[in-house]
mmCIF file of C-alpha atoms in Angstrom:
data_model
loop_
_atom_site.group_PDB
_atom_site.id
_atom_site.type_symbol
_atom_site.label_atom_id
_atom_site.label_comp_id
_atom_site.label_asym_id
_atom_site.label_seq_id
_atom_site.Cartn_x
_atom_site.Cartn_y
_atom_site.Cartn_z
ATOM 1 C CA UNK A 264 58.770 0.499 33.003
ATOM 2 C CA UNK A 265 55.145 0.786 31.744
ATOM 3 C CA UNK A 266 52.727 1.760 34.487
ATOM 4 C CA UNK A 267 49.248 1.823 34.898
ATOM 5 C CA UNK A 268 48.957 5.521 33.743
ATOM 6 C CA UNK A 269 50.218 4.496 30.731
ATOM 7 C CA UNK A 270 47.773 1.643 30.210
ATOM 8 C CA UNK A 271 44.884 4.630 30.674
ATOM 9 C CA UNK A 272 46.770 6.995 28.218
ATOM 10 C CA UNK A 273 46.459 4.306 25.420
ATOM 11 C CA UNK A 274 42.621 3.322 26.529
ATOM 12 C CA UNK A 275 41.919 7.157 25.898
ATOM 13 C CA UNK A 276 42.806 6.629 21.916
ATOM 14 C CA UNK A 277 40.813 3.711 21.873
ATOM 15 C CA UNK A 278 37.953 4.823 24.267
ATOM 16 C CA UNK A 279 37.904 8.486 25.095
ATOM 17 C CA UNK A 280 36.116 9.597 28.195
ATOM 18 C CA UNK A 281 34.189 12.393 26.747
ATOM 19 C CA UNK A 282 32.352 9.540 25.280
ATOM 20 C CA UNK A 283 30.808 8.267 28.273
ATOM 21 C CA UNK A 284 27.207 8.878 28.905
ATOM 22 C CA UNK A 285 26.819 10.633 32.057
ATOM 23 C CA UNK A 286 25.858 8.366 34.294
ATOM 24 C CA UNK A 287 28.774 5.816 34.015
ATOM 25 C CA UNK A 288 31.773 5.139 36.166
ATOM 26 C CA UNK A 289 34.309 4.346 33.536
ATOM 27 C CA UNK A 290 38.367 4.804 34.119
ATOM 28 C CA UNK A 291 40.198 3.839 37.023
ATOM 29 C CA UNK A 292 38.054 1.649 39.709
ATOM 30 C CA UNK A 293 40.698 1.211 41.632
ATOM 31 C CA UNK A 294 44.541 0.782 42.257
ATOM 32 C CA UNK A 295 47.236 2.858 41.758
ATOM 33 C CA UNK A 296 48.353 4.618 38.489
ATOM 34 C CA UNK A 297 52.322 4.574 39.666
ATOM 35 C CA UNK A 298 52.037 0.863 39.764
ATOM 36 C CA UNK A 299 54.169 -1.273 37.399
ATOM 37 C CA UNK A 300 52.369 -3.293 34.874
ATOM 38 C CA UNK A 301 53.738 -6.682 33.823
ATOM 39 C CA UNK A 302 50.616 -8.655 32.731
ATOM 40 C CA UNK A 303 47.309 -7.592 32.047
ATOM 41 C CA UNK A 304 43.818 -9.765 32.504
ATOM 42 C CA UNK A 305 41.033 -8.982 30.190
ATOM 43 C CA UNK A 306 37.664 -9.667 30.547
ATOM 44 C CA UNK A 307 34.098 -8.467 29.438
ATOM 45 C CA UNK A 308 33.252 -8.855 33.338
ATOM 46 C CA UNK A 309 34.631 -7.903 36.821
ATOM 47 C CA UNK A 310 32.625 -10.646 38.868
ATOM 48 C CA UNK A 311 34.074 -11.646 41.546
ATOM 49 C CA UNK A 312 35.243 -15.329 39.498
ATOM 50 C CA UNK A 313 37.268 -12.720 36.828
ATOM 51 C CA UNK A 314 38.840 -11.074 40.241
ATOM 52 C CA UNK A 315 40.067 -14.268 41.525
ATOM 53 C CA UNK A 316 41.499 -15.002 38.257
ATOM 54 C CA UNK A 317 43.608 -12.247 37.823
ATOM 55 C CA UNK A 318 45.219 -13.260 41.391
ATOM 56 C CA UNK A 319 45.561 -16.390 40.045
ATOM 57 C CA UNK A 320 47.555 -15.680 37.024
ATOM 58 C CA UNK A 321 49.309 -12.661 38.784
ATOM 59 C CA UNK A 322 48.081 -10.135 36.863
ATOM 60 C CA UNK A 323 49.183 -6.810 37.680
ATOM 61 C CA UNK A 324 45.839 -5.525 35.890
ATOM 62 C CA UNK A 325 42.644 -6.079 34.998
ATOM 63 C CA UNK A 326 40.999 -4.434 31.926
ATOM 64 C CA UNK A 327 36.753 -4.755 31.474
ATOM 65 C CA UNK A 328 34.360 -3.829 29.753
ATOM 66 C CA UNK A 329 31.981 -3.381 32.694
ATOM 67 C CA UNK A 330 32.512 -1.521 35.810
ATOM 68 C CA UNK A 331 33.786 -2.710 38.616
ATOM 69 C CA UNK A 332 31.910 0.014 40.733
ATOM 70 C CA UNK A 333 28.938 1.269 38.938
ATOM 71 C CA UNK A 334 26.604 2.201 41.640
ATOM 72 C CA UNK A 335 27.919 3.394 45.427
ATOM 73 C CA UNK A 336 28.354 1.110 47.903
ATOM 74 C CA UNK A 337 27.388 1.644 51.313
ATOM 75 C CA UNK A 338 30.129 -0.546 52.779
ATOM 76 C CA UNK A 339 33.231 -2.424 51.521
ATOM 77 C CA UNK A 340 32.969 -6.224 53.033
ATOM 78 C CA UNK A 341 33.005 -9.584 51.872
ATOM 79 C CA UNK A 342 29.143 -10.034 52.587
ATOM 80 C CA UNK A 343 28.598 -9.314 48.750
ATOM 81 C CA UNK A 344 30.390 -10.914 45.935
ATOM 82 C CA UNK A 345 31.461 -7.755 44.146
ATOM 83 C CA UNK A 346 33.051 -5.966 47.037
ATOM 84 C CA UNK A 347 34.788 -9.461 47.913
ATOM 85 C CA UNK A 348 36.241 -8.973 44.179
ATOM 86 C CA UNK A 349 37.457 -5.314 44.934
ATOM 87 C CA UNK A 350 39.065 -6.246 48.133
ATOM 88 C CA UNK A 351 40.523 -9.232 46.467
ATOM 89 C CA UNK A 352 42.211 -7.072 43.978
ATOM 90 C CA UNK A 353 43.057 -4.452 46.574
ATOM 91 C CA UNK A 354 44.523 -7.505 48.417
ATOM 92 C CA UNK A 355 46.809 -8.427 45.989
ATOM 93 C CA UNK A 356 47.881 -5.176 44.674
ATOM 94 C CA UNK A 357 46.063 -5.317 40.981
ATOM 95 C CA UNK A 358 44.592 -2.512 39.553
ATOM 96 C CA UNK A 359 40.838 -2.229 37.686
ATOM 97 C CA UNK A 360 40.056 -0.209 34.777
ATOM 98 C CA UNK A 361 37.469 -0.049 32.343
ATOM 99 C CA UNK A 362 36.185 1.242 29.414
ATOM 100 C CA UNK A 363 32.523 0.878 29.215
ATOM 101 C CA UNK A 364 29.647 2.988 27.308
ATOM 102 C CA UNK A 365 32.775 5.447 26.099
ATOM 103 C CA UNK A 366 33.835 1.282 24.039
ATOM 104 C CA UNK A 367 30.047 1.340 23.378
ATOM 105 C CA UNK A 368 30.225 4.139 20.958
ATOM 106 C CA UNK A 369 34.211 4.479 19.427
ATOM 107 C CA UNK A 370 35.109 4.007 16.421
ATOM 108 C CA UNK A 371 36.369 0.591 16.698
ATOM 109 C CA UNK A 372 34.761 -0.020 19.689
ATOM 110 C CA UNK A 373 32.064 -2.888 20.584
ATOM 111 C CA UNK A 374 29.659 -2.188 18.227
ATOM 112 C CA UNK A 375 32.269 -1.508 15.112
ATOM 113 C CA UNK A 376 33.621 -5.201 16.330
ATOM 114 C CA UNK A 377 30.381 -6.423 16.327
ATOM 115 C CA UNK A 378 29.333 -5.420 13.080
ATOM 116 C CA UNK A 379 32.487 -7.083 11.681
ATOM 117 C CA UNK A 380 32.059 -10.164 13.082
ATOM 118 C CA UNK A 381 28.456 -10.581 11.922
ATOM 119 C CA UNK A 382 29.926 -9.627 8.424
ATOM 120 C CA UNK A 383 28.144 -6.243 7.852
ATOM 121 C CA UNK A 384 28.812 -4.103 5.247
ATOM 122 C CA UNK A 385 28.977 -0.357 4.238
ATOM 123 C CA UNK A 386 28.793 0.322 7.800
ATOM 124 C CA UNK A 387 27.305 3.829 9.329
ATOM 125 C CA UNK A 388 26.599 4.736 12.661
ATOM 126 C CA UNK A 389 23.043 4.661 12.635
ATOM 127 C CA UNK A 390 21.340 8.410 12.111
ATOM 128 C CA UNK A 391 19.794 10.408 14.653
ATOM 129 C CA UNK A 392 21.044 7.583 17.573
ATOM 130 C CA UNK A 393 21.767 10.333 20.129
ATOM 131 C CA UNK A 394 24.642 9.049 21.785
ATOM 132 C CA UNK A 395 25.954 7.639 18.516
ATOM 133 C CA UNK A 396 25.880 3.724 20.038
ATOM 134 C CA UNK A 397 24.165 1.705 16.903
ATOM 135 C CA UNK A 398 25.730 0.759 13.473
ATOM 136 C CA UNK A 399 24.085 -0.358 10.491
ATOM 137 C CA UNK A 400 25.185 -2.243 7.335
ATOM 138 C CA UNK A 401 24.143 -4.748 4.739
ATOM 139 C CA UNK A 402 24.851 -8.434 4.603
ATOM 140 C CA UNK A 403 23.483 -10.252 1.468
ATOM 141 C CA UNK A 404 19.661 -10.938 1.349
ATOM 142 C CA UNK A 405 19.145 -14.179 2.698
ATOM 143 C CA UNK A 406 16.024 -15.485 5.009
ATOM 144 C CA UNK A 407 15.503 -14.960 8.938
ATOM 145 C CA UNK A 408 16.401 -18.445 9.435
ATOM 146 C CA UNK A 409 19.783 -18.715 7.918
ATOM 147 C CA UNK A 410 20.637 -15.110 9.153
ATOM 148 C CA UNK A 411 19.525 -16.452 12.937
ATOM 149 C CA UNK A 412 21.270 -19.545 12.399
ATOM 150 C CA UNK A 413 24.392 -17.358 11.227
ATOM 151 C CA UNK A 414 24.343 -15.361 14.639
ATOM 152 C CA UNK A 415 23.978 -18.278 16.744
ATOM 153 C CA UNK A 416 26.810 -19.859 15.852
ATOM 154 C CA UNK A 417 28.845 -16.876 15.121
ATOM 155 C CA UNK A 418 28.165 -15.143 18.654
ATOM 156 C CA UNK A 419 28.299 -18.839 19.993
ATOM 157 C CA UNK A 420 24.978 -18.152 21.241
ATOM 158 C CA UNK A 421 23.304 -20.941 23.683
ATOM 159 C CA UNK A 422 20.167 -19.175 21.935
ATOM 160 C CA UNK A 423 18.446 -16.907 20.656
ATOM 161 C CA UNK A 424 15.385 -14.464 21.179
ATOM 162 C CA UNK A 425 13.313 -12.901 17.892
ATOM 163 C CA UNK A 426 10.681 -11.755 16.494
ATOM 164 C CA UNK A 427 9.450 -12.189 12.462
ATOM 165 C CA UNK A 428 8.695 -8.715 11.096
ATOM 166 C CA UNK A 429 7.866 -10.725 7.743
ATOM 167 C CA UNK A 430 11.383 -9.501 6.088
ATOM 168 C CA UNK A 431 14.217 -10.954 4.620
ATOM 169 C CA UNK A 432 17.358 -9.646 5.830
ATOM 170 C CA UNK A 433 19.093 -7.213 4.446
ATOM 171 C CA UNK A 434 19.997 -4.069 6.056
ATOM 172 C CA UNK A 435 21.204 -4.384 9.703
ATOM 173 C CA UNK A 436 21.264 -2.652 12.381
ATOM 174 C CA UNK A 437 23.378 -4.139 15.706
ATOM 175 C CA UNK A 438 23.869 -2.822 19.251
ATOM 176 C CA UNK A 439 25.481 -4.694 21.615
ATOM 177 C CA UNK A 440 24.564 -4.496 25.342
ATOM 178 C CA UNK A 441 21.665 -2.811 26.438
ATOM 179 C CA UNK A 442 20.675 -1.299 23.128
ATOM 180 C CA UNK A 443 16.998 -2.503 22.676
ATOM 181 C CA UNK A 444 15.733 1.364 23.309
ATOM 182 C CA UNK A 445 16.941 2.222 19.932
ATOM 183 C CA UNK A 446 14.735 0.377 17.839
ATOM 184 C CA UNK A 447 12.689 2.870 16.410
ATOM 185 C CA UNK A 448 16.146 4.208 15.119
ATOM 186 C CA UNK A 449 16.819 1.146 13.790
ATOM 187 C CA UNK A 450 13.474 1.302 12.053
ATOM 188 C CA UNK A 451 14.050 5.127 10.555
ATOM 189 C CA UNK A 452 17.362 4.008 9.198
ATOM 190 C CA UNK A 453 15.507 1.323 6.936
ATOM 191 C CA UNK A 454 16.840 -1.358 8.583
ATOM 192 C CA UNK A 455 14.624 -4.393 8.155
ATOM 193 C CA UNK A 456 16.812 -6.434 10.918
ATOM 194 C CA UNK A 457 18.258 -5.627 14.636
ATOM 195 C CA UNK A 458 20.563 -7.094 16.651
ATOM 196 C CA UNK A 459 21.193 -6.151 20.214
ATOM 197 C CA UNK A 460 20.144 -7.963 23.637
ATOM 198 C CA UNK A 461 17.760 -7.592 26.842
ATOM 199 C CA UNK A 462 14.733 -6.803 24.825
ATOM 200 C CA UNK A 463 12.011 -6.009 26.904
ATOM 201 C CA UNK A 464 8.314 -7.438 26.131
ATOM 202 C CA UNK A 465 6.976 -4.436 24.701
ATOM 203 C CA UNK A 466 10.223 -3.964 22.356
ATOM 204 C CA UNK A 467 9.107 -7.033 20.761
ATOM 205 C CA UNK A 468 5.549 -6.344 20.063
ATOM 206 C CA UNK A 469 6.736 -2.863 19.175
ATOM 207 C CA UNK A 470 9.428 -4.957 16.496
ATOM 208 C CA UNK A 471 6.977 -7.077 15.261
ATOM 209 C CA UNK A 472 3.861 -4.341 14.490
ATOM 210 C CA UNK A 473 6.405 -2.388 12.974
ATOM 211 C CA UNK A 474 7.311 -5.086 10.185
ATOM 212 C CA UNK A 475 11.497 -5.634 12.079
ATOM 213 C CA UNK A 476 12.978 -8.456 12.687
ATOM 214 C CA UNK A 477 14.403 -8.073 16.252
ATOM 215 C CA UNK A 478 17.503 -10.363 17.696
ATOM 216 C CA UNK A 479 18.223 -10.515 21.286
ATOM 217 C CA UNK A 480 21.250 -12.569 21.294
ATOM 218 C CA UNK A 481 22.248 -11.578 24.590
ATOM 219 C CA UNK A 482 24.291 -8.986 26.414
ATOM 220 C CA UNK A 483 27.479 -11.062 27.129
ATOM 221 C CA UNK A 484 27.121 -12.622 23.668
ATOM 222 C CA UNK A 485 26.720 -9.464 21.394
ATOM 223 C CA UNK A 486 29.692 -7.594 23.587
ATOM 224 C CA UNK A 487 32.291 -10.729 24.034
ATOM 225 C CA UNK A 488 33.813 -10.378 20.703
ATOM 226 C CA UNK A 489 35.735 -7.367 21.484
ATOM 227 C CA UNK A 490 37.469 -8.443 24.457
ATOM 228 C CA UNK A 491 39.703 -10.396 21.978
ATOM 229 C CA UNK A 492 40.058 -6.828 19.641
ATOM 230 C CA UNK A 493 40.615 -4.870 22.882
ATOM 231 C CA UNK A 494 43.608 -7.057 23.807
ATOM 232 C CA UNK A 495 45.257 -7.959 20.491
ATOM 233 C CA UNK A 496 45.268 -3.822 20.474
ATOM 234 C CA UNK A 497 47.078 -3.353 23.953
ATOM 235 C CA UNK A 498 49.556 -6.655 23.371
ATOM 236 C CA UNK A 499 50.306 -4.749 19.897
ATOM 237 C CA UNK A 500 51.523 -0.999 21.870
ATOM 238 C CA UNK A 501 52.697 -2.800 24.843
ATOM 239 C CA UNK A 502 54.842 -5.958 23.100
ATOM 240 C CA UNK A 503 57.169 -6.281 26.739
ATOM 241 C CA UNK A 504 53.489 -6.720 28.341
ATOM 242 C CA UNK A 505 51.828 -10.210 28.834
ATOM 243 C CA UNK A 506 48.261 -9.901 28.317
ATOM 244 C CA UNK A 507 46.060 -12.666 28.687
ATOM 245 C CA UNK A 508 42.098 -13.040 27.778
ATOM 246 C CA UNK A 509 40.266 -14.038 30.976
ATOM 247 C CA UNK A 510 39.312 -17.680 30.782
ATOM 248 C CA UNK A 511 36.718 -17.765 33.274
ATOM 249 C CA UNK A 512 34.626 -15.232 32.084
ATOM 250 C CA UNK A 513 31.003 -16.276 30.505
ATOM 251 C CA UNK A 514 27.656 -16.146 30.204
ATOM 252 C CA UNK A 515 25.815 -17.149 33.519
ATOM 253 C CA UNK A 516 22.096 -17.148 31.163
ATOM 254 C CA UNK A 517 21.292 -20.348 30.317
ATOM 255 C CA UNK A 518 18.866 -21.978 27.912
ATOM 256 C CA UNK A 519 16.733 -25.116 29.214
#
């Protein structure tokens, strides 16, 4: 009988802990590790949509990306949506896990998958990146525009964000997520292009004096792809275990 326990001894391969930064909640949100495991949701997301889901489908797990608890909560009630999702899961006997910066940075992890899938090269993490998060490899030269019509429809982006540095693309550096703050180490790798998402104002000013082309093609767009890798990768240790990609789950940005 697989178990929970055994669900987290495999994520450790994939995601080790030590690989968290420190102020992330990333393992076991709740649930039991004793439980059995029969089917397994996966998601990029938690919300409180992805929780009814896995009641739905009678999953005996759910496996994110994102925490389910990520700051404390003073109280456990259904007056907010994301407690009504952990006592909804509680409810029903499913267990949470996640693997979130720790995926950020391992080899293979979210920004390994998303390097693949927007076809980069030679691929390095990106030097002097202190906790090891970007990648950066080359995809043949070829204009902004065809490169940001490449990621739109690749990422299945509703849009996209940028800023011109004047450059063709070239050399690439991605982060997926919250990665904007390492665009100066984008910049001292040579890159001429970065992709990651929620790019602040100043980032983009900072992008744009500093002759890079910066993409912002959002967080759940530049972090989705590997929710398909993560469970191709637990359906191929665990072949007596149903695992299903979430269905609900996606982006609730919209362009206008």
């Amino acid at each position: 009988m697989i178990t929970v326990a055994d669900i987290m001894a495999f994520m450790e391969t994939l995601a080790p802990n030590c690989l968290k930064m420190d102020w992330d909640n990333v393992g076991l949100n709740c649930g039991s590790k004793q439980a059995p495991v029969r089917r397994i949701l996966v998601a990029l997301d938690p919300f409180e949509h992805v929780c009814r889901e896995a009641v739905d489908c009678k999953a005996d797990l759910l496996v994110t990306h994102h925490p389910l608890i990520f700051r404390p909560w003073p109280m456990v009630t259904d007056d907010a949506a994301i407690t009504r999702g952990l006592m909804n899961l509680v409810r029903h006997g499913i267990s949470h896990f996640c693997a979130h910066t720790n995926l950020d940075c391992a080899e293979g992890g979210v920004n390994d998958v998303l390097a693949a899938t927007l076809g980069l090269k030679q691929v390095t993490t990106v030097p002097n990146d202190a906790h090891r998060m970007l990648r950066c490899g080359e995809v043949e030269e070829q204009e902004l525009s065809a490169f940001l019509a490449f990621v739109k429809n690749t990422l299945h982006c509703d849009g996209l964000r940028y800023c011109s540095g004047g450059k063709k693309v070239h050399k690439v550096a991605v982060g997926g997520g919250g990665c904007s703050g390492g665009l100066f180490d984008a910049i001292c790798a040579g890159c001429d292009t970065f992709v990651t998402s929620d790019v602040k104002y100043n980032e983009f000013w900072d992008a744009y004096e500093q002759g890079l082309n910066l993409i912002d093609a959002g967080h759940f767009h530049t972090e989705n792809p590997v929710v398909t890798v993560l469970a191709e990768k637990i359906a191929k240790q665990f072949p007596e275990i149903e695992v299903i990609i979430s269905k609900t789950h996606a982006d609730c940005m919209k362009f206008y």
